[in-house]
JSON list of C-alpha atoms in Angstrom, two decimals:
[
{"chain": "A", "resi": 1, "resn": "MET", "atom": "CA", "xyz": [65.90, 113.06, 123.06]},
{"chain": "A", "resi": 2, "resn": "LYS", "atom": "CA", "xyz": [68.06, 115.99, 122.06]},
{"chain": "A", "resi": 3, "resn": "ASN", "atom": "CA", "xyz": [71.55, 115.42, 120.72]},
{"chain": "A", "resi": 4, "resn": "LEU", "atom": "CA", "xyz": [74.28, 116.46, 123.16]},
{"chain": "A", "resi": 5, "resn": "VAL", "atom": "CA", "xyz": [77.78, 116.35, 121.67]},
{"chain": "A", "resi": 6, "resn": "VAL", "atom": "CA", "xyz": [80.83, 116.39, 123.93]},
{"chain": "A", "resi": 7, "resn": "LEU", "atom": "CA", "xyz": [84.25, 117.42, 122.64]},
{"chain": "A", "resi": 8, "resn": "SER", "atom": "CA", "xyz": [86.80, 116.26, 125.22]},
{"chain": "A", "resi": 9, "resn": "GLY", "atom": "CA", "xyz": [90.54, 116.64, 125.55]},
{"chain": "A", "resi": 10, "resn": "ALA", "atom": "CA", "xyz": [93.50, 115.89, 127.77]},
{"chain": "A", "resi": 11, "resn": "GLY", "atom": "CA", "xyz": [92.22, 118.02, 130.66]},
{"chain": "A", "resi": 12, "resn": "VAL", "atom": "CA", "xyz": [89.52, 115.44, 131.36]},
{"chain": "A", "resi": 13, "resn": "SER", "atom": "CA", "xyz": [91.95, 112.55, 131.71]},
{"chain": "A", "resi": 14, "resn": "ALA", "atom": "CA", "xyz": [94.52, 114.64, 133.58]},
{"chain": "A", "resi": 15, "resn": "GLU", "atom": "CA", "xyz": [92.32, 114.55, 136.67]},
{"chain": "A", "resi": 16, "resn": "SER", "atom": "CA", "xyz": [92.61, 110.75, 136.59]},
{"chain": "A", "resi": 17, "resn": "GLY", "atom": "CA", "xyz": [96.40, 111.01, 136.64]},
{"chain": "A", "resi": 18, "resn": "ILE", "atom": "CA", "xyz": [97.14, 110.69, 132.93]},
{"chain": "A", "resi": 19, "resn": "SER", "atom": "CA", "xyz": [99.75, 113.15, 131.73]},
{"chain": "A", "resi": 20, "resn": "THR", "atom": "CA", "xyz": [98.59, 115.76, 129.25]},
{"chain": "A", "resi": 21, "resn": "PHE", "atom": "CA", "xyz": [99.90, 115.45, 125.73]},
{"chain": "A", "resi": 22, "resn": "ARG", "atom": "CA", "xyz": [102.81, 117.83, 126.12]},
{"chain": "A", "resi": 23, "resn": "ASP", "atom": "CA", "xyz": [104.26, 119.95, 128.89]},
{"chain": "A", "resi": 24, "resn": "ALA", "atom": "CA", "xyz": [105.38, 123.57, 128.82]},
{"chain": "A", "resi": 25, "resn": "GLY", "atom": "CA", "xyz": [108.71, 122.54, 127.32]},
{"chain": "A", "resi": 26, "resn": "GLY", "atom": "CA", "xyz": [107.05, 120.77, 124.40]},
{"chain": "A", "resi": 27, "resn": "LEU", "atom": "CA", "xyz": [107.92, 117.32, 125.74]},
{"chain": "A", "resi": 28, "resn": "TRP", "atom": "CA", "xyz": [105.70, 114.30, 126.34]},
{"chain": "A", "resi": 29, "resn": "GLU", "atom": "CA", "xyz": [106.85, 112.18, 129.28]},
{"chain": "A", "resi": 30, "resn": "GLY", "atom": "CA", "xyz": [110.37, 113.53, 128.73]},
{"chain": "A", "resi": 31, "resn": "HIS", "atom": "CA", "xyz": [110.50, 112.79, 125.00]},
{"chain": "A", "resi": 32, "resn": "ASP", "atom": "CA", "xyz": [110.53, 115.16, 122.08]},
{"chain": "A", "resi": 33, "resn": "ILE", "atom": "CA", "xyz": [107.08, 114.91, 120.52]},
{"chain": "A", "resi": 34, "resn": "MET", "atom": "CA", "xyz": [108.38, 114.04, 117.07]},
{"chain": "A", "resi": 35, "resn": "GLU", "atom": "CA", "xyz": [110.44, 111.14, 118.45]},
{"chain": "A", "resi": 36, "resn": "VAL", "atom": "CA", "xyz": [107.38, 109.32, 119.72]},
{"chain": "A", "resi": 37, "resn": "ALA", "atom": "CA", "xyz": [104.44, 110.75, 117.77]},
{"chain": "A", "resi": 38, "resn": "SER", "atom": "CA", "xyz": [105.43, 110.81, 114.12]},
{"chain": "A", "resi": 39, "resn": "PRO", "atom": "CA", "xyz": [105.93, 108.24, 111.36]},
{"chain": "A", "resi": 40, "resn": "GLU", "atom": "CA", "xyz": [109.50, 109.49, 111.04]},
{"chain": "A", "resi": 41, "resn": "GLY", "atom": "CA", "xyz": [110.17, 108.84, 114.71]},
{"chain": "A", "resi": 42, "resn": "PHE", "atom": "CA", "xyz": [108.79, 105.31, 114.40]},
{"chain": "A", "resi": 43, "resn": "ALA", "atom": "CA", "xyz": [110.92, 104.62, 111.32]},
{"chain": "A", "resi": 44, "resn": "ALA", "atom": "CA", "xyz": [114.05, 105.92, 113.08]},
{"chain": "A", "resi": 45, "resn": "ASN", "atom": "CA", "xyz": [113.58, 104.06, 116.37]},
{"chain": "A", "resi": 46, "resn": "PRO", "atom": "CA", "xyz": [110.61, 101.68, 116.42]},
{"chain": "A", "resi": 47, "resn": "ARG", "atom": "CA", "xyz": [111.73, 100.04, 119.66]},
{"chain": "A", "resi": 48, "resn": "LEU", "atom": "CA", "xyz": [111.65, 103.38, 121.51]},
{"chain": "A", "resi": 49, "resn": "VAL", "atom": "CA", "xyz": [108.22, 104.23, 120.15]},
{"chain": "A", "resi": 50, "resn": "LEU", "atom": "CA", "xyz": [106.73, 100.83, 120.95]},
{"chain": "A", "resi": 51, "resn": "ASP", "atom": "CA", "xyz": [108.13, 100.98, 124.48]},
{"chain": "A", "resi": 52, "resn": "PHE", "atom": "CA", "xyz": [106.76, 104.49, 124.95]},
{"chain": "A", "resi": 53, "resn": "TYR", "atom": "CA", "xyz": [103.21, 103.44, 124.10]},
{"chain": "A", "resi": 54, "resn": "ASN", "atom": "CA", "xyz": [103.54, 100.14, 125.98]},
{"chain": "A", "resi": 55, "resn": "LYS", "atom": "CA", "xyz": [104.15, 102.23, 129.11]},
{"chain": "A", "resi": 56, "resn": "ARG", "atom": "CA", "xyz": [101.19, 104.51, 128.32]},
{"chain": "A", "resi": 57, "resn": "ARG", "atom": "CA", "xyz": [98.99, 101.43, 127.82]},
{"chain": "A", "resi": 58, "resn": "ALA", "atom": "CA", "xyz": [100.18, 99.86, 131.07]},
{"chain": "A", "resi": 59, "resn": "GLN", "atom": "CA", "xyz": [99.34, 103.08, 132.89]},
{"chain": "A", "resi": 60, "resn": "LEU", "atom": "CA", "xyz": [95.68, 102.59, 132.03]},
{"chain": "A", "resi": 61, "resn": "HIS", "atom": "CA", "xyz": [95.58, 99.73, 134.55]},
{"chain": "A", "resi": 62, "resn": "GLN", "atom": "CA", "xyz": [96.55, 102.19, 137.29]},
{"chain": "A", "resi": 63, "resn": "VAL", "atom": "CA", "xyz": [93.95, 104.91, 136.65]},
{"chain": "A", "resi": 64, "resn": "GLN", "atom": "CA", "xyz": [90.19, 105.20, 136.91]},
{"chain": "A", "resi": 65, "resn": "PRO", "atom": "CA", "xyz": [87.54, 107.44, 135.37]},
{"chain": "A", "resi": 66, "resn": "ASN", "atom": "CA", "xyz": [86.87, 110.62, 137.32]},
{"chain": "A", "resi": 67, "resn": "GLU", "atom": "CA", "xyz": [83.80, 112.72, 138.08]},
{"chain": "A", "resi": 68, "resn": "ALA", "atom": "CA", "xyz": [83.83, 114.37, 134.66]},
{"chain": "A", "resi": 69, "resn": "HIS", "atom": "CA", "xyz": [83.82, 111.01, 132.85]},
{"chain": "A", "resi": 70, "resn": "PHE", "atom": "CA", "xyz": [80.99, 109.66, 135.02]},
{"chain": "A", "resi": 71, "resn": "CYS", "atom": "CA", "xyz": [78.94, 112.84, 134.70]},
{"chain": "A", "resi": 72, "resn": "ILE", "atom": "CA", "xyz": [79.24, 112.80, 130.90]},
{"chain": "A", "resi": 73, "resn": "ALA", "atom": "CA", "xyz": [78.10, 109.17, 130.87]},
{"chain": "A", "resi": 74, "resn": "GLY", "atom": "CA", "xyz": [75.22, 110.07, 133.18]},
{"chain": "A", "resi": 75, "resn": "LEU", "atom": "CA", "xyz": [73.94, 112.66, 130.74]},
{"chain": "A", "resi": 76, "resn": "GLU", "atom": "CA", "xyz": [72.73, 109.74, 128.62]},
{"chain": "A", "resi": 77, "resn": "ARG", "atom": "CA", "xyz": [69.73, 109.50, 130.93]},
{"chain": "A", "resi": 78, "resn": "ASN", "atom": "CA", "xyz": [68.30, 112.65, 129.35]},
{"chain": "A", "resi": 79, "resn": "TYR", "atom": "CA", "xyz": [70.18, 113.13, 126.10]},
{"chain": "A", "resi": 80, "resn": "GLN", "atom": "CA", "xyz": [71.45, 111.25, 123.09]},
{"chain": "A", "resi": 81, "resn": "VAL", "atom": "CA", "xyz": [75.12, 111.78, 123.98]},
{"chain": "A", "resi": 82, "resn": "GLN", "atom": "CA", "xyz": [77.99, 111.35, 121.56]},
{"chain": "A", "resi": 83, "resn": "VAL", "atom": "CA", "xyz": [81.53, 111.91, 122.77]},
{"chain": "A", "resi": 84, "resn": "ILE", "atom": "CA", "xyz": [84.23, 113.03, 120.37]},
{"chain": "A", "resi": 85, "resn": "THR", "atom": "CA", "xyz": [87.53, 112.83, 122.20]},
{"chain": "A", "resi": 86, "resn": "GLN", "atom": "CA", "xyz": [91.11, 113.73, 121.44]},
{"chain": "A", "resi": 87, "resn": "ASN", "atom": "CA", "xyz": [92.17, 111.31, 124.19]},
{"chain": "A", "resi": 88, "resn": "VAL", "atom": "CA", "xyz": [93.60, 107.89, 123.40]},
{"chain": "A", "resi": 89, "resn": "ASP", "atom": "CA", "xyz": [92.62, 106.28, 126.73]},
{"chain": "A", "resi": 90, "resn": "ASP", "atom": "CA", "xyz": [89.42, 104.33, 127.35]},
{"chain": "A", "resi": 91, "resn": "LEU", "atom": "CA", "xyz": [88.18, 106.21, 130.42]},
{"chain": "A", "resi": 92, "resn": "HIS", "atom": "CA", "xyz": [85.00, 107.50, 128.74]},
{"chain": "A", "resi": 93, "resn": "GLU", "atom": "CA", "xyz": [84.01, 103.94, 127.88]},
{"chain": "A", "resi": 94, "resn": "ARG", "atom": "CA", "xyz": [84.89, 102.64, 131.33]},
{"chain": "A", "resi": 95, "resn": "ALA", "atom": "CA", "xyz": [82.71, 105.36, 132.89]},
{"chain": "A", "resi": 96, "resn": "GLY", "atom": "CA", "xyz": [79.76, 104.14, 130.82]},
{"chain": "A", "resi": 97, "resn": "SER", "atom": "CA", "xyz": [79.61, 106.35, 127.74]},
{"chain": "A", "resi": 98, "resn": "SER", "atom": "CA", "xyz": [77.99, 104.39, 124.93]},
{"chain": "A", "resi": 99, "resn": "HIS", "atom": "CA", "xyz": [79.06, 106.36, 121.87]},
{"chain": "A", "resi": 100, "resn": "VAL", "atom": "CA", "xyz": [82.70, 107.49, 121.76]},
{"chain": "A", "resi": 101, "resn": "ILE", "atom": "CA", "xyz": [84.76, 108.53, 118.74]},
{"chain": "A", "resi": 102, "resn": "HIS", "atom": "CA", "xyz": [88.53, 108.74, 119.22]},
{"chain": "A", "resi": 103, "resn": "LEU", "atom": "CA", "xyz": [89.96, 111.33, 116.85]},
{"chain": "A", "resi": 104, "resn": "HIS", "atom": "CA", "xyz": [93.57, 110.49, 117.61]},
{"chain": "A", "resi": 105, "resn": "GLY", "atom": "CA", "xyz": [93.35, 106.72, 117.96]},
{"chain": "A", "resi": 106, "resn": "GLU", "atom": "CA", "xyz": [93.22, 104.34, 120.91]},
{"chain": "A", "resi": 107, "resn": "LEU", "atom": "CA", "xyz": [95.96, 102.97, 123.15]},
{"chain": "A", "resi": 108, "resn": "ARG", "atom": "CA", "xyz": [94.19, 99.64, 123.50]},
{"chain": "A", "resi": 109, "resn": "LYS", "atom": "CA", "xyz": [94.28, 98.97, 119.78]},
{"chain": "A", "resi": 110, "resn": "ALA", "atom": "CA", "xyz": [97.10, 98.14, 117.39]},
{"chain": "A", "resi": 111, "resn": "ARG", "atom": "CA", "xyz": [97.25, 98.35, 113.64]},
{"chain": "A", "resi": 112, "resn": "SER", "atom": "CA", "xyz": [99.26, 97.38, 110.61]},
{"chain": "A", "resi": 113, "resn": "SER", "atom": "CA", "xyz": [102.19, 99.60, 109.69]},
{"chain": "A", "resi": 114, "resn": "ASN", "atom": "CA", "xyz": [101.07, 99.38, 106.06]},
{"chain": "A", "resi": 115, "resn": "ASN", "atom": "CA", "xyz": [97.29, 99.61, 106.32]},
{"chain": "A", "resi": 116, "resn": "ARG", "atom": "CA", "xyz": [95.58, 102.00, 108.74]},
{"chain": "A", "resi": 117, "resn": "TYR", "atom": "CA", "xyz": [92.33, 100.04, 108.42]},
{"chain": "A", "resi": 118, "resn": "GLU", "atom": "CA", "xyz": [93.92, 96.77, 109.63]},
{"chain": "A", "resi": 119, "resn": "ILE", "atom": "CA", "xyz": [93.14, 97.27, 113.34]},
{"chain": "A", "resi": 120, "resn": "GLN", "atom": "CA", "xyz": [92.98, 94.83, 116.26]},
{"chain": "A", "resi": 121, "resn": "ASP", "atom": "CA", "xyz": [92.51, 94.95, 120.02]},
{"chain": "A", "resi": 122, "resn": "CYS", "atom": "CA", "xyz": [95.67, 95.29, 122.07]},
{"chain": "A", "resi": 123, "resn": "LEU", "atom": "CA", "xyz": [95.64, 94.96, 125.84]},
{"chain": "A", "resi": 124, "resn": "GLY", "atom": "CA", "xyz": [99.31, 94.12, 126.38]},
{"chain": "A", "resi": 125, "resn": "ASP", "atom": "CA", "xyz": [102.64, 95.17, 124.89]},
{"chain": "A", "resi": 126, "resn": "ILE", "atom": "CA", "xyz": [103.51, 95.50, 121.22]},
{"chain": "A", "resi": 127, "resn": "ASN", "atom": "CA", "xyz": [107.03, 94.24, 120.52]},
{"chain": "A", "resi": 128, "resn": "LEU", "atom": "CA", "xyz": [109.32, 94.29, 117.52]},
{"chain": "A", "resi": 129, "resn": "GLY", "atom": "CA", "xyz": [108.46, 91.24, 115.44]},
{"chain": "A", "resi": 130, "resn": "ASP", "atom": "CA", "xyz": [104.75, 91.30, 116.35]},
{"chain": "A", "resi": 131, "resn": "LEU", "atom": "CA", "xyz": [103.04, 91.23, 112.99]},
{"chain": "A", "resi": 132, "resn": "SER", "atom": "CA", "xyz": [99.67, 92.26, 111.63]},
{"chain": "A", "resi": 133, "resn": "ALA", "atom": "CA", "xyz": [97.61, 89.87, 109.50]},
{"chain": "A", "resi": 134, "resn": "ASP", "atom": "CA", "xyz": [99.16, 91.44, 106.40]},
{"chain": "A", "resi": 135, "resn": "GLY", "atom": "CA", "xyz": [102.67, 90.57, 107.59]},
{"chain": "A", "resi": 136, "resn": "SER", "atom": "CA", "xyz": [103.75, 94.08, 108.56]},
{"chain": "A", "resi": 137, "resn": "GLN", "atom": "CA", "xyz": [105.01, 95.22, 111.97]},
{"chain": "A", "resi": 138, "resn": "LEU", "atom": "CA", "xyz": [102.21, 96.08, 114.39]},
{"chain": "A", "resi": 139, "resn": "ARG", "atom": "CA", "xyz": [102.21, 99.67, 115.64]},
{"chain": "A", "resi": 140, "resn": "PRO", "atom": "CA", "xyz": [100.04, 101.58, 118.08]},
{"chain": "A", "resi": 141, "resn": "HIS", "atom": "CA", "xyz": [96.69, 102.68, 116.69]},
{"chain": "A", "resi": 142, "resn": "ILE", "atom": "CA", "xyz": [97.57, 106.32, 117.31]},
{"chain": "A", "resi": 143, "resn": "ILE", "atom": "CA", "xyz": [97.21, 109.17, 114.84]},
{"chain": "A", "resi": 144, "resn": "TRP", "atom": "CA", "xyz": [100.68, 110.71, 114.67]},
{"chain": "A", "resi": 145, "resn": "PHE", "atom": "CA", "xyz": [101.71, 114.12, 113.36]},
{"chain": "A", "resi": 146, "resn": "GLY", "atom": "CA", "xyz": [101.38, 114.22, 109.60]},
{"chain": "A", "resi": 147, "resn": "GLU", "atom": "CA", "xyz": [98.78, 111.44, 109.49]},
{"chain": "A", "resi": 148, "resn": "GLU", "atom": "CA", "xyz": [95.18, 111.87, 108.44]},
{"chain": "A", "resi": 149, "resn": "VAL", "atom": "CA", "xyz": [92.54, 112.12, 111.15]},
{"chain": "A", "resi": 150, "resn": "ALA", "atom": "CA", "xyz": [90.25, 109.59, 109.53]},
{"chain": "A", "resi": 151, "resn": "ALA", "atom": "CA", "xyz": [87.34, 110.15, 111.94]},
{"chain": "A", "resi": 152, "resn": "MET", "atom": "CA", "xyz": [87.03, 113.87, 111.17]},
{"chain": "A", "resi": 153, "resn": "ASP", "atom": "CA", "xyz": [84.24, 113.50, 108.59]},
{"chain": "A", "resi": 154, "resn": "GLU", "atom": "CA", "xyz": [82.13, 111.48, 111.00]},
{"chain": "A", "resi": 155, "resn": "ALA", "atom": "CA", "xyz": [82.87, 113.97, 113.79]},
{"chain": "A", "resi": 156, "resn": "ILE", "atom": "CA", "xyz": [81.83, 116.90, 111.62]},
{"chain": "A", "resi": 157, "resn": "GLU", "atom": "CA", "xyz": [78.57, 115.15, 110.76]},
{"chain": "A", "resi": 158, "resn": "ILE", "atom": "CA", "xyz": [77.83, 114.56, 114.44]},
{"chain": "A", "resi": 159, "resn": "VAL", "atom": "CA", "xyz": [78.60, 118.15, 115.49]},
{"chain": "A", "resi": 160, "resn": "SER", "atom": "CA", "xyz": [76.46, 119.50, 112.65]},
{"chain": "A", "resi": 161, "resn": "LYS", "atom": "CA", "xyz": [73.42, 117.84, 114.27]},
{"chain": "A", "resi": 162, "resn": "ALA", "atom": "CA", "xyz": [74.16, 118.90, 117.86]},
{"chain": "A", "resi": 163, "resn": "ASP", "atom": "CA", "xyz": [71.37, 120.47, 119.90]},
{"chain": "A", "resi": 164, "resn": "VAL", "atom": "CA", "xyz": [73.87, 121.17, 122.69]},
{"chain": "A", "resi": 165, "resn": "LEU", "atom": "CA", "xyz": [77.68, 121.25, 122.47]},
{"chain": "A", "resi": 166, "resn": "LEU", "atom": "CA", "xyz": [79.93, 120.74, 125.49]},
{"chain": "A", "resi": 167, "resn": "ILE", "atom": "CA", "xyz": [83.67, 121.40, 125.14]},
{"chain": "A", "resi": 168, "resn": "VAL", "atom": "CA", "xyz": [85.77, 120.23, 128.08]},
{"chain": "A", "resi": 169, "resn": "GLY", "atom": "CA", "xyz": [89.42, 119.53, 128.81]},
{"chain": "A", "resi": 170, "resn": "THR", "atom": "CA", "xyz": [90.71, 121.11, 125.62]},
{"chain": "A", "resi": 171, "resn": "SER", "atom": "CA", "xyz": [91.78, 124.62, 124.70]},
{"chain": "A", "resi": 172, "resn": "MET", "atom": "CA", "xyz": [90.51, 123.95, 121.16]},
{"chain": "A", "resi": 173, "resn": "GLN", "atom": "CA", "xyz": [93.79, 125.29, 119.79]},
{"chain": "A", "resi": 174, "resn": "VAL", "atom": "CA", "xyz": [94.95, 122.12, 118.02]},
{"chain": "A", "resi": 175, "resn": "TYR", "atom": "CA", "xyz": [93.63, 121.61, 114.50]},
{"chain": "A", "resi": 176, "resn": "PRO", "atom": "CA", "xyz": [91.81, 119.97, 112.89]},
{"chain": "A", "resi": 177, "resn": "ALA", "atom": "CA", "xyz": [89.89, 119.18, 116.10]},
{"chain": "A", "resi": 178, "resn": "ALA", "atom": "CA", "xyz": [89.71, 122.86, 117.07]},
{"chain": "A", "resi": 179, "resn": "GLY", "atom": "CA", "xyz": [87.61, 123.59, 114.01]},
{"chain": "A", "resi": 180, "resn": "LEU", "atom": "CA", "xyz": [84.85, 121.15, 114.95]},
{"chain": "A", "resi": 181, "resn": "LYS", "atom": "CA", "xyz": [82.92, 123.70, 117.02]},
{"chain": "A", "resi": 182, "resn": "ASP", "atom": "CA", "xyz": [82.43, 125.80, 113.87]},
{"chain": "A", "resi": 183, "resn": "PHE", "atom": "CA", "xyz": [80.22, 123.08, 112.39]},
{"chain": "A", "resi": 184, "resn": "ALA", "atom": "CA", "xyz": [77.61, 123.32, 115.15]},
{"chain": "A", "resi": 185, "resn": "PRO", "atom": "CA", "xyz": [74.28, 124.87, 114.07]},
{"chain": "A", "resi": 186, "resn": "SER", "atom": "CA", "xyz": [74.13, 128.63, 114.67]},
{"chain": "A", "resi": 187, "resn": "THR", "atom": "CA", "xyz": [71.42, 128.22, 117.31]},
{"chain": "A", "resi": 188, "resn": "THR", "atom": "CA", "xyz": [73.19, 125.49, 119.31]},
{"chain": "A", "resi": 189, "resn": "PRO", "atom": "CA", "xyz": [74.28, 126.57, 122.80]},
{"chain": "A", "resi": 190, "resn": "ILE", "atom": "CA", "xyz": [77.96, 125.88, 123.50]},
{"chain": "A", "resi": 191, "resn": "TYR", "atom": "CA", "xyz": [79.31, 125.23, 127.01]},
{"chain": "A", "resi": 192, "resn": "PHE", "atom": "CA", "xyz": [83.07, 125.61, 127.34]},
{"chain": "A", "resi": 193, "resn": "VAL", "atom": "CA", "xyz": [84.64, 124.24, 130.54]},
{"chain": "A", "resi": 194, "resn": "ASP", "atom": "CA", "xyz": [88.25, 125.32, 131.08]},
{"chain": "A", "resi": 195, "resn": "PRO", "atom": "CA", "xyz": [90.18, 126.48, 134.18]},
{"chain": "A", "resi": 196, "resn": "ALA", "atom": "CA", "xyz": [92.02, 129.12, 132.13]},
{"chain": "A", "resi": 197, "resn": "PRO", "atom": "CA", "xyz": [89.69, 129.91, 129.23]},
{"chain": "A", "resi": 198, "resn": "SER", "atom": "CA", "xyz": [90.91, 131.95, 126.29]},
{"chain": "A", "resi": 199, "resn": "LEU", "atom": "CA", "xyz": [87.33, 133.03, 125.59]},
{"chain": "A", "resi": 200, "resn": "ASP", "atom": "CA", "xyz": [84.63, 134.92, 127.47]},
{"chain": "A", "resi": 201, "resn": "SER", "atom": "CA", "xyz": [80.93, 134.14, 127.57]},
{"chain": "A", "resi": 202, "resn": "HIS", "atom": "CA", "xyz": [78.94, 135.85, 124.86]},
{"chain": "A", "resi": 203, "resn": "GLY", "atom": "CA", "xyz": [75.79, 135.05, 122.96]},
{"chain": "A", "resi": 204, "resn": "ARG", "atom": "CA", "xyz": [75.33, 131.30, 122.82]},
{"chain": "A", "resi": 205, "resn": "LEU", "atom": "CA", "xyz": [78.79, 130.59, 124.29]},
{"chain": "A", "resi": 206, "resn": "HIS", "atom": "CA", "xyz": [78.76, 129.88, 128.02]},
{"chain": "A", "resi": 207, "resn": "VAL", "atom": "CA", "xyz": [82.22, 129.72, 129.60]},
{"chain": "A", "resi": 208, "resn": "ILE", "atom": "CA", "xyz": [82.69, 127.92, 132.91]},
{"chain": "A", "resi": 209, "resn": "LYS", "atom": "CA", "xyz": [86.07, 128.64, 134.47]},
{"chain": "A", "resi": 210, "resn": "GLU", "atom": "CA", "xyz": [86.62, 125.33, 136.26]},
{"chain": "A", "resi": 211, "resn": "LYS", "atom": "CA", "xyz": [88.46, 122.06, 135.85]},
{"chain": "A", "resi": 212, "resn": "ALA", "atom": "CA", "xyz": [86.53, 119.25, 134.22]},
{"chain": "A", "resi": 213, "resn": "GLY", "atom": "CA", "xyz": [85.61, 117.41, 137.42]},
{"chain": "A", "resi": 214, "resn": "LYS", "atom": "CA", "xyz": [83.81, 120.45, 138.81]},
{"chain": "A", "resi": 215, "resn": "GLY", "atom": "CA", "xyz": [82.73, 122.19, 135.62]},
{"chain": "A", "resi": 216, "resn": "VAL", "atom": "CA", "xyz": [80.97, 119.28, 133.90]},
{"chain": "A", "resi": 217, "resn": "PRO", "atom": "CA", "xyz": [78.55, 118.70, 136.82]},
{"chain": "A", "resi": 218, "resn": "MET", "atom": "CA", "xyz": [77.83, 122.45, 136.74]},
{"chain": "A", "resi": 219, "resn": "VAL", "atom": "CA", "xyz": [76.85, 122.15, 133.08]},
{"chain": "A", "resi": 220, "resn": "ALA", "atom": "CA", "xyz": [74.73, 119.10, 133.88]},
{"chain": "A", "resi": 221, "resn": "ASP", "atom": "CA", "xyz": [72.89, 121.14, 136.49]},
{"chain": "A", "resi": 222, "resn": "LEU", "atom": "CA", "xyz": [72.31, 123.97, 134.01]},
{"chain": "A", "resi": 223, "resn": "LEU", "atom": "CA", "xyz": [70.96, 121.54, 131.44]},
{"chain": "A", "resi": 224, "resn": "SER", "atom": "CA", "xyz": [68.52, 120.03, 133.93]},
{"chain": "A", "resi": 225, "resn": "PHE", "atom": "CA", "xyz": [66.48, 123.22, 134.09]}
]
């Protein structure tokens, strides 16, 4: 089967009720981004940061995958599908996608504060005093500003072998993830689903001006011909 690579972002999860990463004022759930998404913020107020992500993790129990998630999973019937997501939720997996790479980490995992490779499952809260196996404070397994996106090399390798590339739920303005599309082979068709696209269709780029829940099934229909 052909390789179909999906690059997904916050717009996919937004239709399930998960807030996008930051609002027009640069805040995330009312917090300055650097307070809750940077090593400096964690060092300054670890209790605030842990509580912030505990609430995000708890929210996952209240939401469900939407049509876009299920449609992407359904594409596995005809394609070798690999999802590269900027989202930290587990909705792609819960919808049935078999191969998902999380560029920015996962809410349902925790890791050592001293060793980014010391990772464990985390379904409940992380509290001050909860320690990793190496004796350091546990922290959310989230890639914060200023931290290396460790999965980028693997993501680049996957995109470089894509027969079809689907970009959905992301403006592709945030680097390094935004640069991934440039690694697709020159002959690979690219489908870009966005309700307010910054690009127009041209050549191999096909722009679908819709939200994820409507646009992804449209792409699936196009690919079935």
